[in-house]
């Protein structure tokens, strides 16, 4: 599993309806993308749910590197580049994935939490802790799914949880889910 996210931080007075219309008209393009586990089309709006920014920040879980590369190098990502410029695309190696008790619910909000991998100690313990945190999140009421991954160039962990309600019990940045494409969600490795 590969996790991926890019963030388009938009001006404070940006009309976020533009992003909503964009997702409504184009979101379906990845509903059957080869190699994609899932894409959550995420937004934050300045002043709502504690967000300091307007932001479009889709989050991906890829089953294959080939699917991710096809998306980035000649796929729909070119539309983002054409309309907003080329954003930095963060990538993490997957550590754990769990379906939650609300797995059949549509995702309404997502929480993304980043944390540094602490210096010292065994890296195997860090991985085990990340897997336990993923399992803990998946066991929370209202969770659709949870995942954790690591960027070893920055030694940064990311914890992603998708919720079927508007009141997540998790720390991190809160995003509204506008759409979810999940053609290979049943094949995301745990």
Short mmCIF file of N, CA and C in Angstrom, two decimals:
data_model
loop_
_atom_site.label_atom_id
_atom_site.label_comp_id
_atom_site.label_asym_id
_atom_site.label_seq_id
_atom_site.Cartn_x
_atom_site.Cartn_y
_atom_site.Cartn_z
N UNK A 1 0.84 -1.18 0.00
CA UNK A 1 0.00 0.00 0.00
C UNK A 1 0.89 1.24 0.00
N UNK A 2 0.49 2.20 -0.79
CA UNK A 2 1.15 3.51 -0.82
C UNK A 2 0.10 4.55 -0.47
N UNK A 3 0.43 5.47 0.42
CA UNK A 3 -0.44 6.60 0.72
C UNK A 3 0.12 7.82 0.01
N UNK A 4 -0.78 8.71 -0.38
CA UNK A 4 -0.36 9.90 -1.13
C UNK A 4 -1.33 11.03 -0.83
N UNK A 5 -0.80 12.25 -0.74
CA UNK A 5 -1.65 13.42 -0.57
C UNK A 5 -0.92 14.64 -1.12
N UNK A 6 -1.68 15.50 -1.74
CA UNK A 6 -1.20 16.84 -2.07
C UNK A 6 -2.22 17.82 -1.52
N UNK A 7 -1.73 19.00 -1.17
CA UNK A 7 -2.58 20.02 -0.57
C UNK A 7 -2.51 21.28 -1.41
N UNK A 8 -3.68 21.74 -1.83
CA UNK A 8 -3.78 23.02 -2.52
C UNK A 8 -4.36 24.01 -1.52
N UNK A 9 -3.50 24.82 -0.92
CA UNK A 9 -3.96 25.85 0.00
C UNK A 9 -4.34 27.06 -0.84
N UNK A 10 -5.59 27.47 -0.68
CA UNK A 10 -6.20 28.48 -1.53
C UNK A 10 -6.34 29.80 -0.77
N UNK A 11 -6.50 30.93 -1.48
CA UNK A 11 -6.64 32.22 -0.79
C UNK A 11 -7.80 32.22 0.22
N UNK A 12 -7.69 33.07 1.22
CA UNK A 12 -8.70 33.13 2.28
C UNK A 12 -10.08 33.47 1.74
N UNK A 13 -10.15 34.23 0.64
CA UNK A 13 -11.46 34.61 0.08
C UNK A 13 -11.87 33.72 -1.11
N UNK A 14 -11.18 32.60 -1.29
CA UNK A 14 -11.48 31.70 -2.40
C UNK A 14 -12.87 31.10 -2.24
N UNK A 15 -13.62 31.07 -3.32
CA UNK A 15 -14.96 30.50 -3.33
C UNK A 15 -14.83 28.97 -3.40
N UNK A 16 -15.02 28.30 -2.27
CA UNK A 16 -14.84 26.85 -2.22
C UNK A 16 -15.90 26.10 -3.02
N UNK A 17 -16.94 26.79 -3.46
CA UNK A 17 -17.92 26.16 -4.35
C UNK A 17 -17.27 25.76 -5.68
N UNK A 18 -16.22 26.45 -6.06
CA UNK A 18 -15.48 26.08 -7.28
C UNK A 18 -14.92 24.66 -7.13
N UNK A 19 -14.34 24.37 -5.97
CA UNK A 19 -13.79 23.03 -5.71
C UNK A 19 -14.93 22.02 -5.64
N UNK A 20 -16.01 22.38 -4.98
CA UNK A 20 -17.16 21.46 -4.88
C UNK A 20 -17.70 21.10 -6.26
N UNK A 21 -17.82 22.08 -7.14
CA UNK A 21 -18.30 21.81 -8.50
C UNK A 21 -17.29 20.98 -9.28
N UNK A 22 -16.01 21.25 -9.07
CA UNK A 22 -14.96 20.48 -9.75
C UNK A 22 -15.05 19.00 -9.36
N UNK A 23 -15.18 18.73 -8.07
CA UNK A 23 -15.27 17.34 -7.61
C UNK A 23 -16.56 16.70 -8.11
N UNK A 24 -17.66 17.45 -8.09
CA UNK A 24 -18.94 16.90 -8.56
C UNK A 24 -18.87 16.52 -10.04
N UNK A 25 -18.13 17.29 -10.83
CA UNK A 25 -18.08 17.01 -12.27
C UNK A 25 -16.96 16.04 -12.66
N UNK A 26 -15.88 15.96 -11.85
CA UNK A 26 -14.73 15.14 -12.23
C UNK A 26 -14.43 13.98 -11.29
N UNK A 27 -15.03 13.96 -10.13
CA UNK A 27 -14.71 12.95 -9.12
C UNK A 27 -14.88 11.52 -9.60
N UNK A 28 -15.84 11.31 -10.46
CA UNK A 28 -16.12 9.96 -10.96
C UNK A 28 -15.01 9.40 -11.84
N UNK A 29 -14.09 10.25 -12.31
CA UNK A 29 -13.04 9.79 -13.22
C UNK A 29 -12.14 8.71 -12.61
N UNK A 30 -12.07 8.66 -11.29
CA UNK A 30 -11.23 7.65 -10.64
C UNK A 30 -12.04 6.51 -10.03
N UNK A 31 -13.34 6.47 -10.28
CA UNK A 31 -14.18 5.44 -9.68
C UNK A 31 -13.81 4.03 -10.12
N UNK A 32 -13.05 3.90 -11.21
CA UNK A 32 -12.61 2.57 -11.64
C UNK A 32 -11.14 2.56 -12.05
N UNK A 33 -10.33 3.42 -11.44
CA UNK A 33 -8.90 3.56 -11.79
C UNK A 33 -8.12 2.33 -11.32
N UNK A 34 -7.42 1.70 -12.24
CA UNK A 34 -6.61 0.51 -11.94
C UNK A 34 -5.53 0.85 -10.90
N UNK A 35 -5.42 0.03 -9.87
CA UNK A 35 -4.38 0.20 -8.86
C UNK A 35 -4.75 1.10 -7.71
N UNK A 36 -5.91 1.78 -7.80
CA UNK A 36 -6.34 2.68 -6.73
C UNK A 36 -7.15 1.91 -5.70
N UNK A 37 -6.73 1.99 -4.46
CA UNK A 37 -7.54 1.44 -3.38
C UNK A 37 -8.69 2.39 -3.11
N UNK A 38 -8.33 3.64 -2.76
CA UNK A 38 -9.35 4.66 -2.57
C UNK A 38 -8.76 6.05 -2.67
N UNK A 39 -9.61 6.97 -3.05
CA UNK A 39 -9.29 8.39 -3.04
C UNK A 39 -10.43 9.09 -2.32
N UNK A 40 -10.08 9.82 -1.27
CA UNK A 40 -11.04 10.66 -0.56
C UNK A 40 -10.79 12.10 -0.99
N UNK A 41 -11.80 12.72 -1.57
CA UNK A 41 -11.71 14.10 -2.04
C UNK A 41 -11.99 15.00 -0.84
N UNK A 42 -10.94 15.56 -0.26
CA UNK A 42 -11.03 16.27 1.01
C UNK A 42 -10.91 17.78 0.84
N UNK A 43 -11.69 18.51 1.64
CA UNK A 43 -11.59 19.96 1.70
C UNK A 43 -11.64 20.43 3.15
N UNK A 44 -10.98 21.56 3.38
CA UNK A 44 -11.11 22.30 4.63
C UNK A 44 -11.48 23.72 4.24
N UNK A 45 -12.39 24.33 5.04
CA UNK A 45 -12.77 25.71 4.78
C UNK A 45 -12.38 26.57 5.96
N UNK A 46 -11.78 27.68 5.64
CA UNK A 46 -11.30 28.60 6.67
C UNK A 46 -12.45 28.99 7.60
N UNK A 47 -12.19 28.86 8.89
CA UNK A 47 -13.18 29.24 9.89
C UNK A 47 -14.17 28.15 10.25
N UNK A 48 -14.18 27.03 9.53
CA UNK A 48 -15.07 25.92 9.85
C UNK A 48 -14.27 24.79 10.50
N UNK A 49 -14.78 24.25 11.57
CA UNK A 49 -14.15 23.12 12.27
C UNK A 49 -12.70 23.42 12.64
N UNK A 50 -12.42 24.67 12.95
CA UNK A 50 -11.08 25.05 13.39
C UNK A 50 -10.04 25.20 12.29
N UNK A 51 -10.47 25.16 11.03
CA UNK A 51 -9.48 25.25 9.95
C UNK A 51 -8.99 26.69 9.76
N UNK A 52 -7.67 26.86 9.70
CA UNK A 52 -7.13 28.20 9.46
C UNK A 52 -7.04 28.53 7.96
N UNK A 53 -7.36 27.56 7.09
CA UNK A 53 -7.15 27.75 5.65
C UNK A 53 -8.30 27.17 4.83
N UNK A 54 -8.40 27.65 3.59
CA UNK A 54 -9.18 26.99 2.56
C UNK A 54 -8.22 26.04 1.86
N UNK A 55 -8.64 24.78 1.73
CA UNK A 55 -7.70 23.82 1.18
C UNK A 55 -8.44 22.66 0.50
N UNK A 56 -7.90 22.26 -0.64
CA UNK A 56 -8.32 21.03 -1.30
C UNK A 56 -7.14 20.08 -1.11
N UNK A 57 -7.38 18.92 -0.50
CA UNK A 57 -6.27 18.04 -0.11
C UNK A 57 -6.67 16.57 -0.23
N UNK A 58 -6.85 16.07 -1.46
CA UNK A 58 -7.25 14.67 -1.60
C UNK A 58 -6.21 13.72 -1.02
N UNK A 59 -6.74 12.61 -0.50
CA UNK A 59 -5.90 11.59 0.13
C UNK A 59 -6.14 10.27 -0.58
N UNK A 60 -5.05 9.56 -0.90
CA UNK A 60 -5.11 8.33 -1.69
C UNK A 60 -4.47 7.17 -0.94
N UNK A 61 -5.04 5.98 -1.12
CA UNK A 61 -4.39 4.73 -0.76
C UNK A 61 -4.30 3.92 -2.04
N UNK A 62 -3.09 3.64 -2.49
CA UNK A 62 -2.85 2.92 -3.74
C UNK A 62 -2.52 1.47 -3.44
N UNK A 63 -3.09 0.58 -4.23
CA UNK A 63 -2.74 -0.84 -4.15
C UNK A 63 -1.48 -1.14 -4.94
N UNK A 64 -1.22 -0.35 -5.98
CA UNK A 64 -0.04 -0.59 -6.81
C UNK A 64 0.67 0.72 -7.13
N UNK A 65 1.99 0.63 -7.20
CA UNK A 65 2.78 1.78 -7.64
C UNK A 65 2.49 2.11 -9.10
N UNK A 66 2.18 1.11 -9.91
CA UNK A 66 1.88 1.34 -11.33
C UNK A 66 0.63 2.20 -11.47
N UNK A 67 -0.39 1.94 -10.66
CA UNK A 67 -1.62 2.75 -10.71
C UNK A 67 -1.34 4.18 -10.30
N UNK A 68 -0.54 4.36 -9.26
CA UNK A 68 -0.18 5.70 -8.79
C UNK A 68 0.60 6.44 -9.87
N UNK A 69 1.57 5.78 -10.47
CA UNK A 69 2.37 6.43 -11.49
C UNK A 69 1.55 6.77 -12.73
N UNK A 70 0.62 5.90 -13.12
CA UNK A 70 -0.24 6.20 -14.26
C UNK A 70 -1.09 7.43 -13.98
N UNK A 71 -1.55 7.58 -12.74
CA UNK A 71 -2.32 8.76 -12.35
C UNK A 71 -1.47 10.02 -12.42
N UNK A 72 -0.26 9.96 -11.86
CA UNK A 72 0.60 11.15 -11.79
C UNK A 72 1.20 11.53 -13.14
N UNK A 73 1.57 10.55 -13.95
CA UNK A 73 2.31 10.80 -15.18
C UNK A 73 1.42 10.57 -16.40
N UNK A 74 0.43 11.42 -16.58
CA UNK A 74 -0.40 11.32 -17.76
C UNK A 74 -1.86 11.06 -17.46
N UNK A 75 -2.20 10.91 -16.19
CA UNK A 75 -3.59 10.69 -15.81
C UNK A 75 -4.26 11.99 -15.41
N UNK A 76 -5.34 11.89 -14.65
CA UNK A 76 -6.11 13.07 -14.25
C UNK A 76 -5.34 14.11 -13.43
N UNK A 77 -4.21 13.74 -12.85
CA UNK A 77 -3.42 14.71 -12.09
C UNK A 77 -3.02 15.90 -12.96
N UNK A 78 -2.89 15.68 -14.27
CA UNK A 78 -2.52 16.78 -15.16
C UNK A 78 -3.53 17.92 -15.08
N UNK A 79 -4.80 17.60 -14.82
CA UNK A 79 -5.82 18.65 -14.67
C UNK A 79 -5.53 19.56 -13.48
N UNK A 80 -5.05 18.99 -12.38
CA UNK A 80 -4.65 19.80 -11.22
C UNK A 80 -3.49 20.70 -11.60
N UNK A 81 -2.49 20.12 -12.28
CA UNK A 81 -1.31 20.88 -12.69
C UNK A 81 -1.72 22.03 -13.62
N UNK A 82 -2.60 21.74 -14.58
CA UNK A 82 -3.04 22.77 -15.53
C UNK A 82 -3.78 23.90 -14.84
N UNK A 83 -4.61 23.56 -13.85
CA UNK A 83 -5.48 24.58 -13.24
C UNK A 83 -4.87 25.27 -12.02
N UNK A 84 -3.97 24.60 -11.29
CA UNK A 84 -3.46 25.16 -10.04
C UNK A 84 -1.94 25.20 -9.95
N UNK A 85 -1.23 24.69 -10.95
CA UNK A 85 0.21 24.54 -10.84
C UNK A 85 0.54 23.17 -10.28
N UNK A 86 1.80 22.83 -10.26
CA UNK A 86 2.22 21.49 -9.82
C UNK A 86 2.50 21.49 -8.32
N UNK A 87 1.62 20.88 -7.54
CA UNK A 87 1.85 20.84 -6.09
C UNK A 87 2.86 19.76 -5.72
N UNK A 88 3.43 19.91 -4.54
CA UNK A 88 4.26 18.87 -3.97
C UNK A 88 3.35 17.71 -3.60
N UNK A 89 3.73 16.51 -4.00
CA UNK A 89 2.93 15.32 -3.73
C UNK A 89 3.66 14.49 -2.67
N UNK A 90 3.06 14.39 -1.51
CA UNK A 90 3.65 13.61 -0.42
C UNK A 90 3.29 12.14 -0.61
N UNK A 91 4.25 11.26 -0.30
CA UNK A 91 4.02 9.82 -0.42
C UNK A 91 4.56 9.13 0.82
N UNK A 92 3.82 8.13 1.26
CA UNK A 92 4.19 7.35 2.43
C UNK A 92 4.07 5.87 2.10
N UNK A 93 4.90 5.06 2.71
CA UNK A 93 4.79 3.60 2.60
C UNK A 93 3.78 3.13 3.63
N UNK A 94 2.87 2.29 3.19
CA UNK A 94 1.80 1.83 4.06
C UNK A 94 2.31 0.91 5.16
N UNK A 95 1.74 1.07 6.35
CA UNK A 95 2.07 0.23 7.49
C UNK A 95 0.88 -0.63 7.91
N UNK A 96 -0.32 -0.05 7.92
CA UNK A 96 -1.49 -0.79 8.39
C UNK A 96 -2.76 -0.20 7.80
N UNK A 97 -3.75 -1.07 7.62
CA UNK A 97 -5.07 -0.67 7.11
C UNK A 97 -6.10 -1.54 7.80
N UNK A 98 -7.19 -0.93 8.24
CA UNK A 98 -8.28 -1.66 8.90
C UNK A 98 -9.62 -1.06 8.48
N UNK A 99 -10.57 -1.91 8.17
CA UNK A 99 -11.95 -1.47 7.97
C UNK A 99 -12.56 -1.25 9.35
N UNK A 100 -13.42 -0.24 9.45
CA UNK A 100 -14.08 0.06 10.71
C UNK A 100 -15.47 -0.54 10.78
N UNK A 101 -16.13 -0.37 11.92
CA UNK A 101 -17.47 -0.87 12.11
C UNK A 101 -18.50 -0.22 11.22
N UNK A 102 -18.21 0.98 10.71
CA UNK A 102 -19.12 1.70 9.82
C UNK A 102 -18.64 1.58 8.37
N UNK A 103 -18.00 0.46 8.04
CA UNK A 103 -17.39 0.28 6.71
C UNK A 103 -18.38 0.45 5.56
N UNK A 104 -19.65 0.18 5.80
CA UNK A 104 -20.64 0.32 4.73
C UNK A 104 -21.19 1.74 4.60
N UNK A 105 -20.78 2.63 5.49
CA UNK A 105 -21.25 4.01 5.45
C UNK A 105 -20.40 4.84 4.50
N UNK A 106 -21.00 5.85 3.88
CA UNK A 106 -20.18 6.78 3.10
C UNK A 106 -19.34 7.64 4.05
N UNK A 107 -18.16 7.95 3.67
CA UNK A 107 -17.32 8.82 4.49
C UNK A 107 -17.83 10.24 4.46
N UNK A 108 -18.00 10.83 5.64
CA UNK A 108 -18.46 12.23 5.73
C UNK A 108 -17.32 13.17 6.07
N UNK A 109 -16.46 12.73 7.00
CA UNK A 109 -15.29 13.52 7.36
C UNK A 109 -14.08 12.60 7.47
N UNK A 110 -12.92 13.19 7.35
CA UNK A 110 -11.66 12.47 7.51
C UNK A 110 -10.78 13.24 8.48
N UNK A 111 -9.94 12.51 9.18
CA UNK A 111 -8.96 13.12 10.07
C UNK A 111 -7.58 12.64 9.64
N UNK A 112 -6.67 13.58 9.47
CA UNK A 112 -5.29 13.28 9.12
C UNK A 112 -4.40 13.82 10.23
N UNK A 113 -3.61 12.93 10.82
CA UNK A 113 -2.69 13.33 11.88
C UNK A 113 -1.29 12.90 11.49
N UNK A 114 -0.37 13.84 11.58
CA UNK A 114 1.03 13.57 11.30
C UNK A 114 1.81 13.61 12.60
N UNK A 115 2.81 12.74 12.71
CA UNK A 115 3.68 12.77 13.88
C UNK A 115 5.07 12.29 13.49
N UNK A 116 6.05 12.83 14.15
CA UNK A 116 7.43 12.43 13.91
C UNK A 116 7.69 11.07 14.53
N UNK A 117 8.48 10.26 13.84
CA UNK A 117 8.95 9.01 14.43
C UNK A 117 10.01 9.41 15.46
N UNK A 118 9.85 8.98 16.70
CA UNK A 118 10.81 9.39 17.73
C UNK A 118 12.19 8.80 17.48
N UNK A 119 13.21 9.56 17.86
CA UNK A 119 14.58 9.06 17.79
C UNK A 119 14.77 7.98 18.85
N UNK A 120 15.66 7.06 18.57
CA UNK A 120 15.95 6.00 19.53
C UNK A 120 14.88 4.92 19.46
N UNK A 121 15.15 3.84 20.12
CA UNK A 121 14.19 2.74 20.14
C UNK A 121 14.24 1.93 18.86
N UNK A 122 13.44 0.89 18.83
CA UNK A 122 13.41 -0.02 17.69
C UNK A 122 12.36 0.43 16.68
N UNK A 123 12.74 0.45 15.42
CA UNK A 123 11.80 0.82 14.37
C UNK A 123 10.66 -0.18 14.27
N UNK A 124 10.94 -1.44 14.59
CA UNK A 124 9.87 -2.45 14.59
C UNK A 124 8.80 -2.09 15.61
N UNK A 125 9.19 -1.49 16.72
CA UNK A 125 8.21 -1.06 17.72
C UNK A 125 7.36 0.10 17.21
N UNK A 126 7.98 0.99 16.44
CA UNK A 126 7.24 2.11 15.86
C UNK A 126 6.16 1.57 14.92
N UNK A 127 6.55 0.60 14.10
CA UNK A 127 5.59 0.00 13.17
C UNK A 127 4.45 -0.69 13.94
N UNK A 128 4.80 -1.43 14.96
CA UNK A 128 3.78 -2.11 15.76
C UNK A 128 2.84 -1.11 16.43
N UNK A 129 3.40 -0.01 16.94
CA UNK A 129 2.56 1.04 17.55
C UNK A 129 1.62 1.66 16.52
N UNK A 130 2.11 1.89 15.31
CA UNK A 130 1.28 2.46 14.25
C UNK A 130 0.14 1.50 13.90
N UNK A 131 0.44 0.22 13.84
CA UNK A 131 -0.60 -0.78 13.54
C UNK A 131 -1.63 -0.82 14.66
N UNK A 132 -1.18 -0.73 15.92
CA UNK A 132 -2.13 -0.71 17.04
C UNK A 132 -3.01 0.54 17.00
N UNK A 133 -2.42 1.67 16.63
CA UNK A 133 -3.20 2.92 16.53
C UNK A 133 -4.23 2.81 15.41
N UNK A 134 -3.87 2.19 14.31
CA UNK A 134 -4.81 1.98 13.21
C UNK A 134 -5.97 1.10 13.68
N UNK A 135 -5.64 0.04 14.38
CA UNK A 135 -6.68 -0.86 14.90
C UNK A 135 -7.57 -0.14 15.92
N UNK A 136 -6.96 0.67 16.79
CA UNK A 136 -7.72 1.42 17.78
C UNK A 136 -8.70 2.37 17.10
N UNK A 137 -8.21 3.09 16.09
CA UNK A 137 -9.08 4.01 15.37
C UNK A 137 -10.22 3.26 14.69
N UNK A 138 -9.91 2.13 14.06
CA UNK A 138 -10.94 1.36 13.36
C UNK A 138 -12.02 0.85 14.31
N UNK A 139 -11.67 0.67 15.58
CA UNK A 139 -12.63 0.19 16.57
C UNK A 139 -13.52 1.29 17.13
N UNK A 140 -13.20 2.57 16.84
CA UNK A 140 -14.03 3.67 17.32
C UNK A 140 -15.38 3.63 16.61
N UNK A 141 -16.43 4.03 17.31
CA UNK A 141 -17.75 4.10 16.71
C UNK A 141 -17.79 5.10 15.57
N UNK A 142 -18.37 4.71 14.45
CA UNK A 142 -18.52 5.61 13.31
C UNK A 142 -17.37 5.59 12.32
N UNK A 143 -16.35 4.77 12.55
CA UNK A 143 -15.20 4.74 11.65
C UNK A 143 -15.49 3.84 10.45
N UNK A 144 -15.24 4.39 9.27
CA UNK A 144 -15.37 3.65 8.02
C UNK A 144 -14.10 2.84 7.79
N UNK A 145 -12.93 3.49 7.94
CA UNK A 145 -11.65 2.82 7.77
C UNK A 145 -10.55 3.66 8.41
N UNK A 146 -9.42 3.03 8.63
CA UNK A 146 -8.25 3.71 9.20
C UNK A 146 -7.00 3.14 8.56
N UNK A 147 -5.98 3.97 8.44
CA UNK A 147 -4.71 3.54 7.85
C UNK A 147 -3.57 4.32 8.50
N UNK A 148 -2.39 3.73 8.45
CA UNK A 148 -1.18 4.43 8.86
C UNK A 148 -0.09 4.15 7.85
N UNK A 149 0.82 5.11 7.72
CA UNK A 149 1.91 5.00 6.76
C UNK A 149 3.07 5.85 7.26
N UNK A 150 4.24 5.66 6.63
CA UNK A 150 5.43 6.38 7.06
C UNK A 150 6.19 6.93 5.85
N UNK A 151 6.69 8.15 6.00
CA UNK A 151 7.59 8.76 5.04
C UNK A 151 8.98 8.66 5.65
N UNK A 152 9.80 7.76 5.13
CA UNK A 152 11.12 7.54 5.73
C UNK A 152 12.13 8.61 5.34
N UNK A 153 11.80 9.49 4.39
CA UNK A 153 12.72 10.60 4.10
C UNK A 153 12.61 11.68 5.16
N UNK A 154 11.47 11.76 5.84
CA UNK A 154 11.25 12.72 6.92
C UNK A 154 11.03 12.03 8.26
N UNK A 155 10.95 10.72 8.26
CA UNK A 155 10.59 9.95 9.43
C UNK A 155 9.34 10.52 10.08
N UNK A 156 8.31 10.54 9.25
CA UNK A 156 7.00 11.06 9.66
C UNK A 156 5.94 9.98 9.47
N UNK A 157 5.17 9.75 10.52
CA UNK A 157 4.01 8.86 10.45
C UNK A 157 2.78 9.68 10.09
N UNK A 158 1.89 9.04 9.37
CA UNK A 158 0.60 9.65 9.11
C UNK A 158 -0.47 8.65 9.50
N UNK A 159 -1.49 9.17 10.19
CA UNK A 159 -2.64 8.37 10.58
C UNK A 159 -3.85 8.98 9.88
N UNK A 160 -4.56 8.17 9.11
CA UNK A 160 -5.72 8.61 8.34
C UNK A 160 -6.93 7.83 8.82
N UNK A 161 -8.00 8.53 9.12
CA UNK A 161 -9.25 7.85 9.48
C UNK A 161 -10.41 8.53 8.76
N UNK A 162 -11.31 7.70 8.28
CA UNK A 162 -12.49 8.14 7.56
C UNK A 162 -13.70 7.81 8.42
N UNK A 163 -14.58 8.77 8.60
CA UNK A 163 -15.69 8.65 9.54
C UNK A 163 -17.03 8.79 8.81
N UNK A 164 -18.00 8.02 9.26
CA UNK A 164 -19.35 8.08 8.69
C UNK A 164 -20.24 9.08 9.40
N UNK A 165 -19.68 9.79 10.38
CA UNK A 165 -20.43 10.82 11.10
C UNK A 165 -19.62 12.12 11.10
N UNK A 166 -20.20 13.16 11.65
CA UNK A 166 -19.52 14.46 11.68
C UNK A 166 -18.79 14.73 12.99
N UNK A 167 -18.69 13.73 13.84
CA UNK A 167 -18.08 13.94 15.16
C UNK A 167 -16.99 12.91 15.42
N UNK A 168 -15.89 13.00 14.69
CA UNK A 168 -14.82 12.01 14.86
C UNK A 168 -14.18 12.10 16.24
N UNK A 169 -13.77 10.95 16.73
CA UNK A 169 -13.07 10.85 18.01
C UNK A 169 -11.58 10.61 17.73
N UNK A 170 -10.96 11.58 17.05
CA UNK A 170 -9.54 11.45 16.70
C UNK A 170 -8.93 12.83 16.63
N UNK A 171 -7.66 12.91 16.95
CA UNK A 171 -6.92 14.17 16.87
C UNK A 171 -6.32 14.31 15.48
N UNK A 172 -6.23 15.55 15.00
CA UNK A 172 -5.61 15.83 13.72
C UNK A 172 -6.41 16.86 12.95
N UNK A 173 -6.03 17.06 11.70
CA UNK A 173 -6.73 18.01 10.84
C UNK A 173 -8.02 17.36 10.34
N UNK A 174 -9.12 18.09 10.46
CA UNK A 174 -10.43 17.59 10.07
C UNK A 174 -10.78 18.10 8.67
N UNK A 175 -11.23 17.19 7.82
CA UNK A 175 -11.60 17.51 6.46
C UNK A 175 -13.01 17.01 6.18
N UNK A 176 -13.72 17.72 5.32
CA UNK A 176 -14.99 17.25 4.79
C UNK A 176 -14.69 16.37 3.58
N UNK A 177 -15.41 15.28 3.43
CA UNK A 177 -15.26 14.38 2.28
C UNK A 177 -16.32 14.75 1.26
N UNK A 178 -15.89 15.18 0.07
CA UNK A 178 -16.84 15.55 -0.99
C UNK A 178 -17.25 14.35 -1.84
N UNK A 179 -16.35 13.40 -2.00
CA UNK A 179 -16.60 12.21 -2.82
C UNK A 179 -15.54 11.18 -2.45
N UNK A 180 -15.84 9.93 -2.70
CA UNK A 180 -14.84 8.90 -2.50
C UNK A 180 -14.88 7.94 -3.68
N UNK A 181 -13.73 7.75 -4.31
CA UNK A 181 -13.55 6.73 -5.34
C UNK A 181 -12.83 5.57 -4.67
N UNK A 182 -13.39 4.38 -4.77
CA UNK A 182 -12.80 3.25 -4.05
C UNK A 182 -12.84 1.97 -4.87
N UNK A 183 -12.26 1.98 -6.07
CA UNK A 183 -12.37 0.79 -6.92
C UNK A 183 -11.65 -0.44 -6.38
N UNK A 184 -10.60 -0.25 -5.58
CA UNK A 184 -9.84 -1.39 -5.07
C UNK A 184 -9.77 -1.41 -3.55
N UNK A 185 -10.74 -0.79 -2.90
CA UNK A 185 -10.71 -0.74 -1.44
C UNK A 185 -10.69 -2.14 -0.82
N UNK A 186 -11.35 -3.08 -1.45
CA UNK A 186 -11.37 -4.44 -0.91
C UNK A 186 -10.03 -5.16 -1.08
N UNK A 187 -9.09 -4.52 -1.79
CA UNK A 187 -7.77 -5.12 -1.99
C UNK A 187 -6.64 -4.34 -1.31
N UNK A 188 -7.00 -3.32 -0.52
CA UNK A 188 -5.97 -2.58 0.21
C UNK A 188 -5.37 -3.52 1.25
N UNK A 189 -4.06 -3.72 1.22
CA UNK A 189 -3.45 -4.65 2.19
C UNK A 189 -3.52 -4.09 3.60
N UNK A 190 -3.70 -4.98 4.57
CA UNK A 190 -3.79 -4.58 5.96
C UNK A 190 -2.48 -4.44 6.65
#
